[in-house]
Tab-separated table of C-alpha atoms in Angstrom:
chain	number	residue	atom	x	y	z
A	26	MET	CA	-17.960	32.261	-14.487
A	27	SER	CA	-16.048	29.997	-12.234
A	28	LEU	CA	-14.859	29.316	-8.712
A	29	LYS	CA	-11.421	27.916	-7.937
A	30	LYS	CA	-10.740	26.793	-4.372
A	31	THR	CA	-7.375	26.342	-2.687
A	32	TYR	CA	-7.302	24.976	0.850
A	33	SER	CA	-4.715	25.864	3.471
A	34	LYS	CA	-2.528	23.086	4.866
A	35	ASP	CA	-3.900	23.683	8.364
A	36	LYS	CA	-7.450	23.172	6.993
A	37	LYS	CA	-8.686	26.453	8.491
A	38	THR	CA	-9.081	28.610	5.383
A	39	CYS	CA	-10.112	28.303	1.786
A	40	THR	CA	-8.974	30.870	-0.787
A	41	VAL	CA	-11.613	31.184	-3.490
A	42	THR	CA	-10.841	32.795	-6.839
A	43	PHE	CA	-14.072	34.234	-8.250
A	44	THR	CA	-13.881	34.742	-12.024
A	45	VAL	CA	-16.249	36.294	-14.551
A	46	LYS	CA	-15.096	35.296	-18.031
A	47	ALA	CA	-14.800	37.933	-20.762
A	48	ASN	CA	-17.820	36.611	-22.667
A	49	GLU	CA	-19.965	36.804	-19.502
A	50	THR	CA	-19.339	40.448	-18.548
A	51	HIS	CA	-22.149	41.907	-20.705
A	52	GLY	CA	-19.732	44.711	-21.566
A	53	ALA	CA	-19.287	45.765	-17.929
A	54	GLU	CA	-16.395	48.090	-17.096
A	55	LYS	CA	-16.527	47.374	-13.358
A	56	ILE	CA	-17.535	44.227	-11.463
A	57	THR	CA	-17.712	43.799	-7.705
A	58	LEU	CA	-18.432	40.799	-5.503
A	59	ALA	CA	-20.992	41.038	-2.711
A	60	GLY	CA	-21.767	38.303	-0.213
A	61	ASP	CA	-21.954	37.059	3.341
A	62	PHE	CA	-18.182	37.410	3.664
A	63	ASN	CA	-18.218	41.230	3.154
A	64	SER	CA	-21.621	42.135	4.655
A	65	TRP	CA	-23.071	42.335	1.132
A	66	SER	CA	-20.996	45.423	0.361
A	67	SER	CA	-21.296	46.446	-3.275
A	68	THR	CA	-17.904	48.205	-3.155
A	69	ASP	CA	-15.536	46.335	-0.780
A	70	THR	CA	-14.501	43.511	-3.130
A	71	PRO	CA	-13.806	44.722	-6.673
A	72	LEU	CA	-12.771	42.213	-9.314
A	73	VAL	CA	-9.654	43.062	-11.303
A	74	LYS	CA	-9.855	43.066	-15.090
A	75	GLY	CA	-7.309	40.804	-16.772
A	76	LYS	CA	-5.623	41.170	-20.153
A	77	ASP	CA	-8.038	38.602	-21.595
A	78	GLY	CA	-11.063	40.717	-20.565
A	79	SER	CA	-12.083	38.484	-17.657
A	80	PHE	CA	-12.492	39.810	-14.099
A	81	SER	CA	-11.345	38.013	-10.950
A	82	ALA	CA	-10.793	38.400	-7.220
A	83	LYS	CA	-9.378	36.145	-4.508
A	84	VAL	CA	-11.137	35.956	-1.147
A	85	LYS	CA	-9.883	34.039	1.878
A	86	LEU	CA	-12.788	32.330	3.673
A	87	GLU	CA	-13.143	30.195	6.761
A	88	GLN	CA	-13.294	26.515	5.923
A	89	GLY	CA	-16.336	24.420	6.855
A	90	LYS	CA	-18.900	27.076	5.922
A	91	GLU	CA	-21.170	28.072	3.052
A	92	TYR	CA	-21.249	31.632	1.721
A	93	GLN	CA	-23.919	33.319	-0.395
A	94	PHE	CA	-22.766	35.788	-3.028
A	95	ARG	CA	-23.570	37.591	-6.286
A	96	TYR	CA	-21.691	39.733	-8.791
A	97	LEU	CA	-22.638	43.384	-9.394
A	98	LEU	CA	-21.905	44.635	-12.914
A	99	ASP	CA	-21.355	48.386	-13.346
A	100	GLY	CA	-23.168	49.044	-10.062
A	101	LYS	CA	-26.610	48.182	-11.426
A	102	HIS	CA	-26.965	44.619	-12.734
A	103	TRP	CA	-26.764	41.577	-10.424
A	104	GLU	CA	-25.551	38.212	-11.736
A	105	ASN	CA	-25.228	34.769	-10.209
A	106	ASP	CA	-22.286	32.495	-10.828
A	107	TRP	CA	-23.798	29.680	-12.865
A	108	GLU	CA	-20.963	27.375	-11.818
A	109	ALA	CA	-21.620	27.922	-8.097
A	110	ASP	CA	-21.806	24.962	-5.739
A	111	LYS	CA	-25.535	25.527	-5.218
A	112	TYR	CA	-28.237	28.230	-5.180
A	113	ILE	CA	-30.675	29.281	-2.472
A	114	PRO	CA	-33.573	31.757	-2.495
A	115	ALA	CA	-32.518	35.308	-1.665
A	116	PRO	CA	-34.288	36.623	1.453
A	117	PHE	CA	-35.044	40.085	0.026
A	118	SER	CA	-35.888	39.451	-3.629
A	119	HIS	CA	-37.552	36.960	-5.930
A	120	THR	CA	-34.281	35.463	-7.136
A	121	ASP	CA	-31.600	33.030	-6.013
A	122	ASN	CA	-28.164	33.697	-4.578
A	123	SER	CA	-25.100	31.725	-5.589
A	124	VAL	CA	-23.412	29.685	-2.863
A	125	VAL	CA	-19.778	28.646	-2.509
A	126	ILE	CA	-19.111	25.757	-0.125
A	127	CYS	CA	-15.693	25.803	1.552
A	128	GLU	CA	-15.396	22.190	2.562
A	129	GLN	CA	-12.439	20.080	1.605
A	130	LYS	CA	-13.572	16.752	0.204
């Protein structure tokens, strides 16, 4: 899994490419991204499957903020991004959420 960040020239937005590599999909046919940025919707942000078997999606986020997120595999299995910027305890379960920090360094 990985996060790639691209910052706008006006320093207002950060486009994050969320990627689940082919060897990390656990055989999933469908992967979606849920987080603060889409009201934790399990359907609004689907990742697109690439020719190499990886899944990815680009999301434009406001710069200067942190966003919690997780991946949902085949609508039933939640996964963190183990290359996230940090992790914080999830408020409704006994697990952590991944965090992406949109701050230009």
